[in-house]
XYZ file of C-alpha atoms in Angstrom:
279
model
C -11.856 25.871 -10.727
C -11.831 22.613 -12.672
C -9.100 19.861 -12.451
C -8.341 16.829 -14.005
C -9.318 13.974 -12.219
C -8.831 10.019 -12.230
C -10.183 6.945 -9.562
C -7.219 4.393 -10.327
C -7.778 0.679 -9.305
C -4.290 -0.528 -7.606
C -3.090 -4.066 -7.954
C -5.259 -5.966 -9.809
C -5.770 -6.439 -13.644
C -9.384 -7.368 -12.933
C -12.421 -4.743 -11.983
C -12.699 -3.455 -9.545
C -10.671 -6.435 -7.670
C -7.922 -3.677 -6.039
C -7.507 -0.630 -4.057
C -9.129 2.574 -5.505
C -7.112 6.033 -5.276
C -8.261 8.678 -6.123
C -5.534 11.414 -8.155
C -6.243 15.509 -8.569
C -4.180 16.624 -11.278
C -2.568 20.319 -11.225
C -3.381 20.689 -7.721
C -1.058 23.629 -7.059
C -3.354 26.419 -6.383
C -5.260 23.766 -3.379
C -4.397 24.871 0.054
C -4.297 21.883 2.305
C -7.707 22.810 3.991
C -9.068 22.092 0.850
C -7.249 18.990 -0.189
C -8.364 17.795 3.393
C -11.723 18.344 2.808
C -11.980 16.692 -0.854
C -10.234 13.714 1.234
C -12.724 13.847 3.852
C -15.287 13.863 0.935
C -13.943 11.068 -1.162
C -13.827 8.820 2.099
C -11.238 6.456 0.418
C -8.473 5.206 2.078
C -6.334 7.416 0.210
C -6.714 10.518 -2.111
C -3.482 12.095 -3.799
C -2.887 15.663 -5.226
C -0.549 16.204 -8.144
C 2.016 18.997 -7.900
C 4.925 20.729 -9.528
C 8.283 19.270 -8.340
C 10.747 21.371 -5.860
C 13.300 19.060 -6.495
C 15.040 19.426 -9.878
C 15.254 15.702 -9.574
C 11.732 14.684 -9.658
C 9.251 14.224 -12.450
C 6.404 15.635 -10.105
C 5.419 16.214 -6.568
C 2.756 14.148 -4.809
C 0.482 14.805 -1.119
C -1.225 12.324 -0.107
C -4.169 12.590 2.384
C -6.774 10.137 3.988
C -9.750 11.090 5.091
C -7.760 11.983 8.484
C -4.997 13.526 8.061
C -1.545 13.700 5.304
C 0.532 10.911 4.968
C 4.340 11.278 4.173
C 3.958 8.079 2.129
C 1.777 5.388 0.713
C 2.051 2.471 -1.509
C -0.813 2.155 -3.442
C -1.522 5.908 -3.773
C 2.375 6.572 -5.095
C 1.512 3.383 -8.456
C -2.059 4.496 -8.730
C -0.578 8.771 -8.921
C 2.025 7.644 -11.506
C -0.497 5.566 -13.468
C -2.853 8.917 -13.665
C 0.260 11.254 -13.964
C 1.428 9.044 -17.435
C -2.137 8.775 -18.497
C -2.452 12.794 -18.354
C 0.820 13.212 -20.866
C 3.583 13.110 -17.802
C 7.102 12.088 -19.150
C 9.576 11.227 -17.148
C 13.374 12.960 -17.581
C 14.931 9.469 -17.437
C 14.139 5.942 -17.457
C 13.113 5.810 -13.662
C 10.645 8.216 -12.739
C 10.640 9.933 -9.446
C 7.813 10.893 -6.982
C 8.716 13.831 -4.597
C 6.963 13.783 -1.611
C 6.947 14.108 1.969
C 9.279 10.916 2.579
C 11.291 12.216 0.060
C 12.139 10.805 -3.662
C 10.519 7.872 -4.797
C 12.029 5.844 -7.748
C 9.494 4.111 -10.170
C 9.455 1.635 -12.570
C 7.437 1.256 -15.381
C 7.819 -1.974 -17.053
C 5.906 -5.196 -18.864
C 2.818 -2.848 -18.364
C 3.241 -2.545 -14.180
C 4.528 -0.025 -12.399
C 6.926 -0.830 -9.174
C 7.958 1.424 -6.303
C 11.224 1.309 -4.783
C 10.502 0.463 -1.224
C 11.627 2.844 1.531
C 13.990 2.010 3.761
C 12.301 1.081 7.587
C 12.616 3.266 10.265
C 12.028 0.511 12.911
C 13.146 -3.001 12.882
C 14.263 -5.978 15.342
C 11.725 -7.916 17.618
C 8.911 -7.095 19.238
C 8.052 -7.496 23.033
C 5.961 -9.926 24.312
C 3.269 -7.915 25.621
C 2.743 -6.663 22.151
C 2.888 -10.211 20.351
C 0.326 -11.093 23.226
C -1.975 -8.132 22.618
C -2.153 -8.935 18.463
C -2.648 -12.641 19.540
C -5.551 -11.792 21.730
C -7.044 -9.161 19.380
C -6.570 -12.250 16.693
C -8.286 -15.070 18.447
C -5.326 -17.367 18.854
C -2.434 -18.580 20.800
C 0.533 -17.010 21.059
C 2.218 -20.114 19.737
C 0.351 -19.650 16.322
C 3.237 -16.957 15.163
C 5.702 -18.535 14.143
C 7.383 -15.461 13.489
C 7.255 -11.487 13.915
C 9.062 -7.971 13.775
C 9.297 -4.222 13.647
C 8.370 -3.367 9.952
C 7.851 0.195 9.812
C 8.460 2.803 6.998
C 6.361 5.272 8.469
C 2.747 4.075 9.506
C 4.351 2.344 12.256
C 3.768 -1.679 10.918
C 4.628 -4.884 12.473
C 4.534 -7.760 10.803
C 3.190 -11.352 12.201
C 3.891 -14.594 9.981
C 1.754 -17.964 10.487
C 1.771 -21.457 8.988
C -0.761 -20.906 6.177
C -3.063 -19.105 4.333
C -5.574 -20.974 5.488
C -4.823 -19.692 8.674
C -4.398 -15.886 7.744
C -7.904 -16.175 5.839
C -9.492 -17.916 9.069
C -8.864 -14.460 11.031
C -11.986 -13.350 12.912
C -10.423 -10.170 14.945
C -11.408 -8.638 17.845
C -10.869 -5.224 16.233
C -12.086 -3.082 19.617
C -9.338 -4.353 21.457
C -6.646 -3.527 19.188
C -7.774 0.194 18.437
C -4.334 1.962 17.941
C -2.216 -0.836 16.040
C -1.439 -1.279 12.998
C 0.093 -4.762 11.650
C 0.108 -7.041 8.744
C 0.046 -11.086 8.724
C 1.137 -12.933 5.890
C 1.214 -17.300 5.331
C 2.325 -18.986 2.484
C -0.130 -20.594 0.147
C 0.009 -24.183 -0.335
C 0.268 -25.379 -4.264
C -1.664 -28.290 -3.834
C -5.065 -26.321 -2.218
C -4.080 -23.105 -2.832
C -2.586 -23.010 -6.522
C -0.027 -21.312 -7.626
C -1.371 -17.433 -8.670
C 0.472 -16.301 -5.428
C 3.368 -17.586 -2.973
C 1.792 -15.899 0.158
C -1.703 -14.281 1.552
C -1.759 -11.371 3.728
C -4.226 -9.447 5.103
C -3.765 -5.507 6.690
C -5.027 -4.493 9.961
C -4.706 -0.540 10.228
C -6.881 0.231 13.210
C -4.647 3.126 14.198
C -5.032 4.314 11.299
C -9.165 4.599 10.899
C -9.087 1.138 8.799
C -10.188 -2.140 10.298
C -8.466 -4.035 7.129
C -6.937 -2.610 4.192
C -7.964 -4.921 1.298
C -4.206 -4.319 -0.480
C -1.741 -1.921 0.843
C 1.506 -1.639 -0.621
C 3.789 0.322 1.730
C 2.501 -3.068 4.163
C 3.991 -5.221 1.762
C 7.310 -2.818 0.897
C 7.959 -3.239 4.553
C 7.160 -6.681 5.162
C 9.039 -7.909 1.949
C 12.317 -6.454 3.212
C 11.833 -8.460 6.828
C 11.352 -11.571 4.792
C 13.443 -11.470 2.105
C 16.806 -10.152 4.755
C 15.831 -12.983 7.261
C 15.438 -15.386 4.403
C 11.632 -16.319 5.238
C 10.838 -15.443 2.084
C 12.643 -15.862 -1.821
C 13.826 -12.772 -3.804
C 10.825 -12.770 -5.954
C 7.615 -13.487 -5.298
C 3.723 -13.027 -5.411
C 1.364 -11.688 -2.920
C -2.419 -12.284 -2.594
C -4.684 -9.471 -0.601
C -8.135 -8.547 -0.275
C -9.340 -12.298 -0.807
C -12.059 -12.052 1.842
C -13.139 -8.384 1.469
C -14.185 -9.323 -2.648
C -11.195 -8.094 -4.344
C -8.465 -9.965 -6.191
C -4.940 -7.875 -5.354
C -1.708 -8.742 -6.411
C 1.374 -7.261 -5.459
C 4.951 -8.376 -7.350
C 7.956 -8.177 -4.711
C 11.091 -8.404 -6.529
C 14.871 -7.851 -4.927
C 16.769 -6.141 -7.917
C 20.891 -5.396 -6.308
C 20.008 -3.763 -3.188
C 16.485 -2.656 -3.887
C 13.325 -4.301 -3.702
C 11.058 -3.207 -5.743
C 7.000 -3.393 -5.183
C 4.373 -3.488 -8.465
C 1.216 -3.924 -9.569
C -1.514 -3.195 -12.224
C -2.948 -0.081 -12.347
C -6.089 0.697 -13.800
C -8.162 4.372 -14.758
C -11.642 3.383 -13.754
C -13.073 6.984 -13.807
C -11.789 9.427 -15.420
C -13.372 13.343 -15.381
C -13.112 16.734 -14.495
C -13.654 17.621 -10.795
C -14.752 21.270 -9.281
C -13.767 22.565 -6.055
């Protein structure tokens, strides 16, 4: 059979400067062997399958697979599925459009040509234990004193989240990725106007070791997590700009904006290839 297919660049309004996804259209008839296998095949960090909805709430129904396994959620995969979903004649019931998947319902935003997720709530928070903080310093290459802050960020890949001083410092990251082989964190530092500009109020890179990725180059459910750490403990403003993928030759943006309770997570999305696919 023939489907529709799309490769969608995530975050970035330049070429291939973000995170690729790749979407399967009218993927009903696909038993999960088979989306596992295309995923296996496609050896992204992400490949997404477009269903009918169950819920009569929902504009469509989305599985998302790496080349490992099915993921209940994902950032970059849930902007870059929408993007193909509207580019194949989807149209939403209301203004918001809603994702069904396997962490549930998904509001979306699609405005001043980005589309935003509504980021999940976290299923882990607080402080983490100083054998942990010790381990990610070690694995990192620096002292334990070089955090200036850290916690439990995790809406389902099981993040933490590690601030230092600067960018400079985040970019200056050589890990020791062998000795960290099942975590999965993010660090973020805040640019500096003066050296860094002012494109972007913080850098962060993505360590997903656990997770058969050494560094994600930009990963939104990361930043959905980490932005509601920041913005509740008031390290970070309501709205602002994040720069990933700097050192792995992309260009990724991700807006964070806290509208009333939510906070909301966009980018630019982008239909690189677009084609039929046989399986």
């Amino acid at each position: 059979m023939e489907y529709d297919f799309q490769q969608v660049d995530v975050f970035t309004s330049g070429k291939f400067k973000g995170n690729p996804v790749a979407v399967v259209a009218s993927a009903d008839h696909l038993s999960t062997e088979e989306m596992q296998s295309f995923a296996r095949w496609m050896n992204l960090s992400e490949t997404t399958f477009l269903l009918k909805p169950t819920s009569p709430d929902a504009d469509y129904r989305l599985r998302i697979f790496t080349p490992r396994a099915e993921l209940p959620f994902a950032g970059h995969p849930t902007l870059g599925s929408c993007h193909a979903w509207l580019q194949a004649g989807g149209r939403p019931k209301k203004s918001i459009i809603i994702q069904e998947c396997q962490a549930g319902l998904v509001p979306i935003r699609h405005e001043n040509d980005r589309l935003a997720f509504a980021a999940p709530p976290l299923i882990r928070s607080g402080d983490l234990d100083k054998d942990l903080l010790e381990k990610i310093a070690a694995g990192l290459r620096i002292p334990l004193s070089s955090i200036q802050a850290s916690a439990w960020v995790d809406n389902g890949p099981g993040w933490a989240g590690i601030m230092l001083k600067s960018r400079e410092e985040v970019l200056a990251l050589e890990p020791d990725y062998a000795s960290m082989p099942d975590l999965r964190f993010g660090v973020i530092g805040a640019w500096d106007s003066e050296k860094d500009g002012t494109d972007a109020e913080f850098e962060v890179r993505a360590f997903a070791m656990g997770l058969g990725v050494n560094e994600d180059p930009v990963c939104g459910s990361l930043n959905a997590s980490m932005a509601q750490w920041l913005i509740g403990s008031g390290l970070a403003p309501k709205s602002y700009i994040v720069s990933q993928g700097s050192l792995l030759g992309r260009d990724g943006r991700i807006y964070v904006d806290q509208i009333g309770d939510s906070i909301w997570i966009g980018g630019a999305t982008t239909s690189n290839i677009v084609g039929k696919l046989r399986l």
